[in-house]
Short mmCIF file of C-alpha atoms in Angstrom, two decimals:
data_model
loop_
_atom_site.label_atom_id
_atom_site.label_comp_id
_atom_site.label_asym_id
_atom_site.label_seq_id
_atom_site.Cartn_x
_atom_site.Cartn_y
_atom_site.Cartn_z
CA MET A 182 78.09 -42.45 -1.31
CA PRO A 183 79.35 -39.26 0.28
CA LYS A 184 80.65 -37.77 -2.94
CA ASN A 185 77.28 -37.82 -4.55
CA SER A 186 75.52 -36.31 -1.60
CA ILE A 187 78.00 -33.43 -1.56
CA SER A 188 77.46 -32.64 -5.20
CA ASN A 189 73.71 -32.76 -4.66
CA GLN A 190 74.04 -30.25 -1.91
CA GLU A 191 76.12 -28.05 -4.16
CA ASN A 192 73.47 -28.09 -6.83
CA SER A 193 70.54 -27.39 -4.57
CA ALA A 194 70.00 -23.74 -3.69
CA ALA A 195 70.85 -22.76 -0.16
CA PHE A 196 68.53 -19.78 -0.22
CA GLU A 197 66.58 -17.48 -2.44
CA PHE A 198 65.66 -13.83 -2.28
CA LYS A 199 62.01 -13.10 -2.20
CA SER A 200 60.19 -9.90 -1.47
CA SER A 201 57.47 -10.12 1.07
CA ILE A 202 55.21 -7.63 2.75
CA ILE A 203 54.70 -7.82 6.46
CA THR A 204 52.79 -5.60 8.81
CA VAL A 205 54.84 -4.10 11.60
CA PRO A 206 53.68 -1.90 14.45
CA VAL A 207 55.16 1.58 14.10
CA ILE A 208 55.92 3.84 17.02
CA HIS A 209 55.29 7.38 15.83
CA LEU A 210 57.40 9.45 18.12
CA PHE A 211 56.01 12.86 19.01
CA ASN A 212 58.44 13.74 21.75
CA GLY A 213 62.08 12.87 22.20
CA ASP A 214 61.89 12.93 26.02
CA SER A 215 62.98 9.46 27.00
CA THR A 216 61.55 9.38 30.54
CA LEU A 217 58.11 10.35 29.26
CA PHE A 218 58.43 7.81 26.49
CA SER A 219 59.54 5.07 28.86
CA GLN A 220 56.64 5.64 31.21
CA GLN A 221 53.98 5.79 28.52
CA LEU A 222 55.35 2.82 26.62
CA HIS A 223 55.33 0.65 29.71
CA ASP A 224 51.79 1.71 30.53
CA LYS A 225 50.74 0.77 27.02
CA VAL A 226 52.52 -2.56 27.02
CA ASN A 227 51.13 -3.46 30.42
CA GLN A 228 47.62 -3.20 29.02
CA ALA A 229 48.28 -6.25 26.86
CA PRO A 230 51.65 -7.75 27.73
CA SER A 231 51.20 -10.94 25.75
CA PHE A 232 50.17 -9.00 22.65
CA PHE A 233 53.37 -6.95 22.65
CA LYS A 234 55.77 -9.67 23.79
CA ASN A 235 58.70 -9.95 21.39
CA SER A 236 56.84 -7.99 18.77
CA SER A 237 59.02 -6.15 16.27
CA VAL A 238 58.53 -2.41 15.92
CA LEU A 239 59.64 0.38 13.66
CA ILE A 240 60.34 3.85 15.07
CA ASP A 241 58.99 6.70 12.97
CA LEU A 242 60.96 9.89 13.56
CA GLN A 243 59.13 12.17 11.14
CA ASP A 244 57.62 14.34 13.86
CA VAL A 245 60.80 14.66 15.91
CA GLU A 246 63.25 15.47 13.11
CA GLU A 247 63.82 18.91 14.60
CA GLN A 248 64.42 17.56 18.09
CA ILE A 249 67.52 16.09 19.60
CA ILE A 250 66.80 12.52 20.53
CA ASP A 251 68.83 9.81 22.13
CA LEU A 252 68.09 6.92 19.85
CA ASP A 253 70.29 4.53 21.78
CA ALA A 254 68.30 5.19 24.96
CA LEU A 255 65.00 4.84 23.15
CA VAL A 256 66.01 1.48 21.69
CA LYS A 257 67.02 0.24 25.13
CA ILE A 258 63.70 1.39 26.62
CA ILE A 259 61.85 -0.44 23.88
CA GLN A 260 63.93 -3.55 24.47
CA THR A 261 63.17 -3.55 28.18
CA ALA A 262 59.50 -3.46 27.25
CA SER A 263 60.20 -6.78 25.46
CA LEU A 264 59.82 -5.26 21.99
CA LEU A 265 62.42 -5.54 19.25
CA VAL A 266 63.36 -2.53 17.16
CA ILE A 267 63.87 -3.49 13.54
CA GLY A 268 64.65 -0.07 12.18
CA ILE A 269 63.78 3.60 11.92
CA ARG A 270 61.80 5.56 9.38
CA SER A 271 62.44 9.19 8.33
CA GLY A 272 64.54 11.23 10.73
CA SER A 273 67.19 13.89 10.32
CA LYS A 274 70.66 13.12 9.01
CA GLU A 275 72.05 12.99 12.54
CA GLN A 276 69.27 10.65 13.65
CA GLN A 277 69.88 8.38 10.67
CA GLN A 278 73.60 8.33 11.45
CA MET A 279 72.75 7.26 15.01
CA ALA A 280 70.65 4.45 13.58
CA LYS A 281 73.55 3.36 11.36
CA ASP A 282 75.85 3.31 14.40
CA LEU A 283 73.33 1.06 16.14
CA SER A 284 73.16 -1.14 12.99
CA LEU A 285 69.49 -0.31 12.58
CA PRO A 286 68.09 -0.30 9.04
CA ILE A 287 66.67 3.01 7.79
CA PHE A 288 63.44 2.94 5.86
CA ASP A 289 62.37 5.44 3.33
CA LYS A 290 60.00 8.19 4.37
CA HIS A 291 57.46 7.43 1.70
CA SER A 292 57.53 3.66 1.76
CA GLU A 293 54.82 2.20 3.86
CA GLY A 294 55.98 -1.40 3.67
CA LEU A 295 59.25 -3.24 3.61
CA ALA A 296 59.16 -3.62 -0.15
CA PRO A 297 59.10 -0.08 -1.45
CA SER A 298 59.43 -1.13 -5.09
CA ASN A 299 56.26 -3.17 -4.88
CA GLU A 300 54.38 -0.36 -3.29
CA LYS A 301 50.72 -1.13 -3.45
CA LYS A 302 48.19 1.53 -4.10
CA PRO A 303 46.14 2.12 -0.98
CA GLU A 304 42.79 0.47 -1.38
CA GLU A 305 40.19 2.87 -2.57
CA ILE A 306 37.75 3.66 0.16
CA LEU A 307 34.25 4.08 -1.14
CA THR A 308 32.46 6.94 0.48
CA PRO A 309 28.85 6.59 -0.62
CA GLU A 310 26.89 9.67 -1.33
CA VAL A 311 24.56 10.50 1.49
CA THR A 312 21.33 12.20 0.57
CA PRO A 313 19.42 13.18 3.67
CA LEU A 314 15.68 13.44 3.12
CA ARG A 315 15.60 16.72 4.97
CA ASN A 316 18.25 19.21 5.75
CA PRO A 317 20.00 17.84 8.84
CA ALA A 318 21.68 21.16 9.48
CA ALA A 319 18.33 22.63 10.44
CA CYS A 320 17.92 20.03 13.16
CA GLU A 321 20.30 17.53 14.63
CA ASN A 322 17.59 14.90 14.87
CA LEU A 323 15.66 13.66 11.90
CA LEU A 324 11.96 12.84 11.89
CA ILE A 325 10.76 10.80 8.94
CA THR A 326 7.13 10.07 8.31
CA GLN A 327 7.35 8.69 4.77
CA PRO A 328 8.36 5.08 4.05
CA VAL A 329 12.10 4.67 3.61
CA ARG A 330 12.43 2.78 0.33
CA SER A 331 14.93 0.25 -0.88
CA GLY A 332 18.10 2.01 -1.97
CA GLN A 333 17.49 5.09 0.13
CA ARG A 334 20.07 6.08 2.66
CA ILE A 335 19.39 8.40 5.53
CA TYR A 336 22.05 10.01 7.66
CA ALA A 337 21.46 12.00 10.81
CA LYS A 338 23.97 13.80 12.98
CA GLY A 339 21.72 13.09 15.91
CA ASP A 340 18.87 10.61 16.26
CA ILE A 341 16.65 9.22 13.54
CA ILE A 342 12.98 8.89 14.38
CA ILE A 343 10.81 7.09 11.85
CA THR A 344 7.10 6.47 11.94
CA ALA A 345 6.86 4.68 8.58
CA PRO A 346 8.19 1.31 7.44
CA VAL A 347 11.84 0.88 6.48
CA SER A 348 12.08 -1.35 3.41
CA PRO A 349 14.65 -4.05 2.73
CA GLY A 350 17.65 -2.46 1.05
CA ALA A 351 17.18 0.86 2.84
CA GLU A 352 19.89 2.12 5.16
CA LEU A 353 19.64 4.29 8.25
CA LEU A 354 22.80 5.82 9.64
CA ALA A 355 22.67 7.85 12.82
CA GLU A 356 25.43 9.28 14.92
CA GLY A 357 22.97 8.91 17.78
CA ASN A 358 20.02 6.59 18.37
CA ILE A 359 17.50 5.15 15.95
CA HIS A 360 13.81 4.90 16.81
CA ILE A 361 11.44 3.15 14.43
CA TYR A 362 7.78 3.08 15.31
CA ASN A 363 7.07 0.65 12.51
CA VAL A 364 8.64 -2.29 10.72
CA LEU A 365 12.39 -2.33 10.20
CA ARG A 366 13.24 -4.47 7.19
CA GLY A 367 16.38 -2.65 6.07
CA ARG A 368 19.61 -1.81 7.83
CA ALA A 369 19.92 0.32 10.94
CA LEU A 370 23.31 1.58 12.06
CA ALA A 371 23.35 3.65 15.23
CA GLY A 372 26.36 5.37 16.76
CA VAL A 373 28.16 5.35 13.42
CA LEU A 374 30.91 7.60 14.75
CA GLY A 375 31.59 5.20 17.57
CA ASP A 376 29.07 6.13 20.25
CA GLU A 377 28.75 2.85 22.11
CA SER A 378 25.86 4.11 24.19
CA ALA A 379 23.65 4.53 21.11
CA LEU A 380 20.44 2.51 21.06
CA ILE A 381 18.11 1.13 18.43
CA PHE A 382 14.40 0.77 19.08
CA CYS A 383 11.92 -0.68 16.66
CA SER A 384 8.39 -1.94 16.98
CA ASN A 385 8.87 -4.81 14.55
CA LEU A 386 12.29 -6.28 13.93
CA GLN A 387 12.82 -7.83 10.51
CA ALA A 388 16.13 -6.09 9.87
CA GLU A 389 18.75 -7.15 7.35
CA LEU A 390 21.44 -5.79 9.61
CA ILE A 391 21.68 -3.91 12.86
CA SER A 392 24.78 -2.19 14.16
CA ILE A 393 25.85 -0.04 17.07
CA ALA A 394 29.24 1.66 16.94
CA GLY A 395 30.44 -0.77 14.31
CA ASN A 396 29.36 -3.92 16.14
CA TYR A 397 26.87 -5.51 13.83
CA ARG A 398 24.62 -8.50 13.49
CA ILE A 399 23.11 -9.77 10.26
CA SER A 400 19.60 -11.05 9.78
CA GLU A 401 20.69 -14.69 9.91
CA ASP A 402 22.12 -14.23 13.39
CA ILE A 403 19.01 -12.66 14.86
CA ASP A 404 17.14 -15.03 17.09
CA ASP A 405 13.77 -16.17 15.72
CA THR A 406 12.08 -15.37 19.02
CA LEU A 407 13.02 -11.73 18.55
CA ARG A 408 11.90 -11.45 14.95
CA ASN A 409 8.67 -9.66 14.17
CA SER A 410 8.53 -8.30 17.68
CA PRO A 411 9.20 -4.94 19.30
CA VAL A 412 12.76 -4.72 20.55
CA GLN A 413 15.40 -2.53 22.09
CA ILE A 414 19.00 -3.04 21.06
CA HIS A 415 22.03 -1.90 23.01
CA LEU A 416 25.72 -2.63 23.17
CA ASP A 417 27.27 -4.45 26.10
CA GLN A 418 31.04 -4.88 25.82
CA HIS A 419 31.05 -5.16 22.05
CA ALA A 420 28.10 -7.55 22.02
CA LEU A 421 24.76 -6.47 20.64
CA ILE A 422 22.00 -7.25 23.09
CA ILE A 423 18.50 -7.45 21.63
CA LYS A 424 15.72 -7.34 24.16
CA ASN A 425 12.01 -7.69 23.72
CA ILE A 426 10.08 -4.68 24.94
CA MET B 194 -5.44 20.79 -16.10
CA SER B 195 -3.53 17.98 -17.69
CA ARG B 196 -1.71 15.30 -15.74
CA ILE B 197 1.46 13.45 -16.55
CA ILE B 198 1.34 9.80 -15.53
CA VAL B 199 4.40 7.58 -15.44
CA VAL B 200 3.95 3.82 -15.67
CA THR B 201 7.00 2.33 -14.04
CA SER B 202 8.25 -0.66 -12.09
CA GLY B 203 12.02 -0.99 -11.96
CA LYS B 204 11.83 -4.60 -13.05
CA GLY B 205 11.25 -5.61 -16.64
CA GLY B 206 8.47 -7.77 -18.02
CA VAL B 207 5.92 -6.97 -15.35
CA GLY B 208 3.39 -5.32 -17.66
CA LYS B 209 4.32 -1.65 -17.95
CA THR B 210 3.65 -1.37 -21.66
CA THR B 211 0.47 -3.45 -21.44
CA THR B 212 -0.69 -1.14 -18.67
CA SER B 213 0.30 2.02 -20.56
CA ALA B 214 -1.62 0.87 -23.63
CA ALA B 215 -4.67 -0.22 -21.65
CA MET B 216 -4.77 2.91 -19.49
CA GLY B 217 -4.27 5.15 -22.50
CA MET B 218 -7.11 3.51 -24.37
CA GLY B 219 -9.28 3.44 -21.25
CA LEU B 220 -8.85 7.14 -20.52
CA ALA B 221 -9.36 8.05 -24.17
CA LYS B 222 -12.54 6.01 -24.35
CA LYS B 223 -13.85 7.92 -21.35
CA GLY B 224 -13.50 11.05 -23.44
CA HIS B 225 -10.15 12.36 -22.22
CA LYS B 226 -7.64 13.34 -24.83
CA THR B 227 -4.68 11.12 -24.04
CA ALA B 228 -1.15 10.72 -25.36
CA VAL B 229 1.00 7.69 -24.64
CA ILE B 230 4.76 8.16 -24.97
CA ASP B 231 7.18 5.28 -25.34
CA PHE B 232 10.32 6.15 -23.36
CA ASP B 233 11.98 2.83 -24.14
CA VAL B 234 14.28 4.25 -26.81
CA GLY B 235 16.03 1.42 -28.61
CA LEU B 236 13.53 -1.22 -27.49
CA ARG B 237 10.35 0.18 -28.97
CA ASN B 238 7.30 -1.91 -28.05
CA LEU B 239 4.36 0.33 -27.35
CA ASP B 240 3.55 0.72 -31.05
CA LEU B 241 3.18 -3.06 -31.33
CA ILE B 242 0.90 -3.35 -28.32
CA LEU B 243 -1.25 -0.52 -29.68
CA GLY B 244 -1.15 -1.93 -33.20
CA CYS B 245 0.26 1.14 -34.93
CA GLU B 246 3.72 -0.17 -35.80
CA ARG B 247 3.09 0.20 -39.51
CA ARG B 248 2.32 3.88 -39.25
CA VAL B 249 5.46 5.08 -37.48
CA VAL B 250 7.22 7.83 -39.42
CA TYR B 251 8.83 10.13 -36.90
CA ASP B 252 9.59 9.37 -33.29
CA PHE B 253 10.28 10.91 -29.90
CA VAL B 254 13.99 11.43 -30.60
CA ASN B 255 13.21 13.19 -33.91
CA ILE B 256 11.15 15.76 -32.03
CA ILE B 257 13.80 16.26 -29.38
CA ASN B 258 16.39 16.80 -32.11
CA GLY B 259 14.09 19.20 -33.92
CA GLU B 260 13.83 16.97 -36.97
CA ALA B 261 10.04 16.77 -36.81
CA THR B 262 7.18 18.57 -35.11
CA LEU B 263 5.06 16.97 -32.46
CA ASN B 264 2.07 16.78 -34.78
CA GLN B 265 4.11 14.97 -37.40
CA ALA B 266 5.22 12.33 -34.93
CA LEU B 267 1.99 11.73 -33.00
CA ILE B 268 0.03 8.76 -34.32
CA LYS B 269 -3.72 8.94 -33.94
CA ASP B 270 -5.34 5.68 -32.92
CA LYS B 271 -7.76 4.23 -35.46
CA ARG B 272 -10.17 2.87 -32.83
CA CYS B 273 -10.42 5.95 -30.65
CA ASP B 274 -9.84 9.47 -31.89
CA LYS B 275 -8.89 10.75 -28.45
CA LEU B 276 -5.84 8.51 -28.23
CA TYR B 277 -2.44 9.45 -29.64
CA ILE B 278 0.81 7.56 -29.56
CA LEU B 279 4.32 8.96 -29.58
CA PRO B 280 6.63 6.08 -30.48
CA ALA B 281 10.22 5.67 -29.33
CA SER B 282 13.12 5.57 -31.71
CA GLN B 283 14.34 2.07 -32.40
CA THR B 284 17.68 3.02 -33.90
CA ARG B 285 18.92 5.15 -31.02
CA ASP B 286 19.56 4.60 -27.33
CA LYS B 287 18.51 6.30 -24.13
CA ASP B 288 21.31 8.84 -24.35
CA ALA B 289 19.41 10.47 -27.19
CA LEU B 290 16.88 11.71 -24.62
CA THR B 291 17.69 14.97 -22.89
CA LEU B 292 16.00 16.51 -19.90
CA ASP B 293 15.33 19.76 -21.74
CA GLY B 294 14.09 17.91 -24.80
CA VAL B 295 11.70 15.76 -22.79
CA GLU B 296 10.44 18.80 -20.89
CA LYS B 297 9.77 20.69 -24.12
CA VAL B 298 7.79 17.81 -25.60
CA LEU B 299 5.76 17.34 -22.41
CA GLU B 300 5.04 21.06 -22.12
CA GLU B 301 3.79 21.10 -25.69
CA LEU B 302 1.62 18.04 -25.11
CA LYS B 303 0.17 19.56 -21.95
CA GLU B 304 -1.34 22.36 -24.00
CA SER B 305 -3.76 20.07 -25.76
CA PHE B 306 -3.92 16.77 -23.87
CA ASP B 307 -5.73 15.85 -20.65
CA TYR B 308 -3.51 12.90 -19.80
CA ILE B 309 0.03 12.15 -20.88
CA ILE B 310 1.14 8.62 -20.10
CA CYS B 311 4.88 7.97 -20.02
CA ASP B 312 5.68 4.31 -20.57
CA SER B 313 8.94 3.89 -18.67
CA PRO B 314 11.65 1.45 -19.67
CA ALA B 315 12.81 -1.10 -17.10
CA GLY B 316 15.71 -0.26 -14.85
CA ILE B 317 16.48 2.90 -12.94
CA GLU B 318 18.83 4.53 -15.42
CA ARG B 319 18.45 7.48 -17.76
CA GLY B 320 15.35 6.35 -19.66
CA ALA B 321 13.43 5.45 -16.53
CA HIS B 322 14.59 8.58 -14.77
CA LEU B 323 13.48 10.89 -17.59
CA ALA B 324 10.14 9.08 -17.87
CA MET B 325 9.30 9.76 -14.25
CA TYR B 326 11.03 13.13 -13.74
CA PHE B 327 8.10 15.35 -14.75
CA ALA B 328 5.31 13.06 -13.55
CA ASP B 329 2.33 14.10 -11.46
CA ASP B 330 1.07 10.56 -10.88
CA ALA B 331 2.86 7.24 -10.92
CA PHE B 332 1.48 3.79 -11.58
CA ILE B 333 3.77 1.27 -9.98
CA VAL B 334 3.27 -2.01 -11.81
CA THR B 335 4.28 -4.92 -9.63
CA ASN B 336 4.07 -8.69 -9.96
CA PRO B 337 3.36 -10.66 -6.81
CA GLU B 338 6.88 -11.94 -6.35
CA VAL B 339 9.73 -10.71 -4.16
CA SER B 340 12.16 -9.34 -6.75
CA SER B 341 9.48 -7.30 -8.48
CA VAL B 342 8.29 -5.93 -5.14
CA ARG B 343 11.79 -4.93 -4.13
CA ASP B 344 12.44 -3.21 -7.46
CA SER B 345 9.16 -1.34 -7.13
CA ASP B 346 10.19 -0.24 -3.68
CA ARG B 347 13.45 1.07 -5.10
CA MET B 348 11.56 2.91 -7.81
CA LEU B 349 9.25 4.46 -5.22
CA GLY B 350 12.33 5.73 -3.42
CA ILE B 351 13.56 7.34 -6.62
CA LEU B 352 10.14 8.89 -7.28
CA SER B 353 10.16 10.48 -3.86
CA SER B 354 13.68 11.84 -4.09
CA LYS B 355 14.72 12.41 -7.69
CA SER B 356 11.62 13.67 -9.45
CA LYS B 357 11.06 17.30 -10.36
CA ARG B 358 8.36 17.56 -7.70
CA ALA B 359 10.73 16.19 -5.06
CA GLU B 360 13.58 18.44 -6.12
CA ASN B 361 11.37 21.53 -6.03
CA ASN B 362 9.74 20.51 -2.73
CA GLU B 363 6.29 20.45 -4.35
CA THR B 364 3.49 18.03 -3.44
CA PRO B 365 5.00 14.61 -4.02
CA ILE B 366 4.06 12.43 -6.98
CA LYS B 367 0.84 10.54 -6.25
CA GLU B 368 1.70 6.86 -6.28
CA TYR B 369 -0.71 4.08 -7.22
CA LEU B 370 -0.06 0.37 -6.86
CA LEU B 371 -1.11 -1.87 -9.70
CA LEU B 372 -0.63 -5.57 -9.10
CA SER B 373 -0.45 -7.49 -12.35
CA ARG B 374 -0.20 -11.18 -13.27
CA TYR B 375 -2.09 -12.01 -10.10
CA ASN B 376 -3.27 -15.56 -9.66
CA PRO B 377 -5.47 -16.06 -6.57
CA ALA B 378 -5.21 -19.84 -6.81
CA ARG B 379 -1.42 -19.70 -6.63
CA VAL B 380 -1.58 -17.16 -3.83
CA LYS B 381 -3.71 -19.64 -1.91
CA LEU B 382 -1.10 -22.33 -2.45
CA GLY B 383 1.55 -19.97 -1.13
CA GLU B 384 3.34 -19.77 -4.48
CA MET B 385 2.70 -16.06 -4.88
CA LEU B 386 2.65 -13.07 -2.60
CA SER B 387 -0.83 -11.94 -1.68
CA VAL B 388 -2.22 -8.43 -2.20
CA GLU B 389 -1.89 -7.89 1.54
CA ASP B 390 1.77 -8.96 1.54
CA VAL B 391 2.67 -6.61 -1.29
CA GLN B 392 0.72 -3.73 0.22
CA GLU B 393 2.37 -4.27 3.56
CA ILE B 394 5.85 -4.15 2.07
CA LEU B 395 5.20 -1.19 -0.21
CA SER B 396 2.72 0.62 2.04
CA LEU B 397 0.80 1.92 -0.95
CA ASP B 398 -2.86 2.21 -1.85
CA LEU B 399 -3.98 -0.43 -4.29
CA LEU B 400 -5.39 0.94 -7.53
CA GLY B 401 -6.23 -2.48 -8.82
CA VAL B 402 -5.32 -6.08 -9.46
CA VAL B 403 -4.92 -7.44 -12.97
CA PRO B 404 -5.31 -11.20 -13.01
CA GLU B 405 -2.93 -13.45 -14.92
CA SER B 406 -4.75 -13.94 -18.20
CA LYS B 407 -4.29 -15.40 -21.64
CA ALA B 408 -6.16 -12.39 -22.93
CA VAL B 409 -3.10 -10.20 -22.27
CA LEU B 410 -0.85 -12.21 -24.57
CA ASN B 411 -3.54 -12.49 -27.22
CA ALA B 412 -4.12 -8.76 -27.06
CA SER B 413 -0.41 -8.00 -27.40
CA ASN B 414 -0.05 -10.34 -30.35
CA SER B 415 -2.96 -8.75 -32.14
CA GLY B 416 -2.00 -5.17 -31.32
CA THR B 417 -5.21 -4.47 -29.45
CA PRO B 418 -4.99 -3.00 -25.95
CA VAL B 419 -6.40 -5.65 -23.61
CA ILE B 420 -8.94 -3.18 -22.22
CA LEU B 421 -10.82 -3.49 -25.53
CA ASP B 422 -11.31 -7.22 -24.83
CA GLU B 423 -14.26 -6.42 -22.62
CA ALA B 424 -15.15 -10.04 -21.96
CA SER B 425 -11.76 -10.90 -20.49
CA ASP B 426 -10.75 -10.69 -16.82
CA ALA B 427 -7.78 -8.49 -17.62
CA GLY B 428 -9.93 -6.18 -19.77
CA LYS B 429 -12.44 -5.76 -16.96
CA ALA B 430 -9.66 -5.23 -14.45
CA TYR B 431 -8.16 -2.40 -16.50
CA ALA B 432 -11.59 -0.83 -17.00
CA ASP B 433 -12.03 -0.84 -13.20
CA ILE B 434 -8.57 0.66 -12.75
CA VAL B 435 -9.31 3.51 -15.16
CA SER B 436 -12.56 4.26 -13.34
CA ARG B 437 -10.88 4.15 -9.96
CA TYR B 438 -8.12 6.45 -11.14
CA LEU B 439 -10.75 8.92 -12.31
CA GLY B 440 -12.25 8.89 -8.83
CA GLU B 441 -15.14 6.49 -9.21
CA GLU B 442 -15.88 4.05 -6.41
CA VAL B 443 -15.41 0.60 -7.86
CA PRO B 444 -15.05 -2.42 -5.56
CA GLN B 445 -11.88 -4.50 -5.95
CA ARG B 446 -12.21 -7.68 -7.98
CA PHE B 447 -9.96 -10.59 -8.93
CA ILE B 448 -8.25 -10.68 -5.54
CA TYR B 449 -9.89 -13.88 -4.39
CA GLU B 450 -10.60 -17.10 -6.19
CA LYS B 451 -13.99 -17.27 -7.83
CA LYS B 452 -16.31 -19.62 -6.01
CA LYS B 453 -17.09 -22.46 -8.31
CA GLY B 454 -20.74 -23.10 -8.99
CA LEU B 455 -22.41 -26.47 -8.79
CA PHE B 456 -21.21 -27.49 -12.23
CA GLY B 457 -17.73 -26.29 -11.48
CA ARG B 458 -17.65 -28.41 -8.37
CA LEU B 459 -19.02 -31.44 -10.17
CA PHE B 460 -16.58 -31.19 -13.04
CA ARG B 461 -13.60 -29.99 -11.13
CA GLY B 462 -10.39 -30.12 -13.09
#
């Protein structure tokens, strides 16, 4: 019965508007020079071609508002790098007019997402209070001879050297290396600012968590053969390597 | 030179008040003028354990607020004239305690007392913090189980960083480990942490072990500090602990199971 089917189609909605938040890579342009841009973009894309392939991007013009840029050329360069421009953000009036001529949407300066009305508050980042046992300014490295108790947190701009036990629930954070000539039962985070060459040494590994430059391993994932024994820990291509010493 | 002792643990129900009462009575009986202060404002218990609940007129908060003098609030023990109790207020909460107020009371007590024992509330908040802030010595009361040990460890961290001595870079608070509710038979079965386990985790010197004992509950119910029950295990243990704290050499007891005699072996059960 064709008549019926037509009326059914008429009743059913063909589409609906919904707001949705997606994450888009943004190219923050610092320099309007298109040859420089072309070269650097291709270098970047060549590092991970499959990652960038057909990815949509937004061009942020906030830093080049004062400059004269050739938006048309930039868009073409981006297209040849197999990226798709889905719009611009900020920009001077002239730049925004150029975007309109290219039928590119213009996003508001302050909106971070595609749904400015639903703007989410940025998640609050907790920055825990750090109470160094001794004044780290006096010495880059920190020597601790008293037990580090549960709930205590020690931060050193250099290395941390400890001759007493580190209790479960205690946290050691060092921008450099961590040496523990005793039991480590708490957490030890070396190279907290990203130093991948940082090392952790301890004479008895019972740690809750170990981490070097953000690459961490929890207690559960530490091999039983390495527990309760003296170890050296280093980072090898984002993998924590624990070695008996 | 008087000393301020804090009896603390982090965790609740481990025996802080029992210990405060027993230590207070023990020190007083050895001839030292001793005051025991209940810092558990709102959850007053020490008066019950010491059997003076019917003689409470003024309390700690009254003194801090200037509504009573120290002498009006101190309750003299009927069994030992060297022991005084300063009860907590039951109708207030911990916010009623102020750092200045506590300091003033302690300074005044120091003038006439040899030992001032601060019975800390559980937790690590205001009450517990004020109880330990001015301390010279700390008794860490721990039960042989993991959560109590961890809480004690946390408390030790606070003692070494947030006390007056720590803040002024003076000699740190002297910490003593007191293991209570210890049952050697259950340790042997692996149901409880051993003295060695606890000491290893806390790295503290052991002042003494108080065995799990019915005498403790009986003593609490009757308002008699358990140390006065001289025939009981727990009473003996506290007597040893007092002596050890005062510097006497007393060998550790109650750590290992008693060897059963011939009759014990014959009528095992």
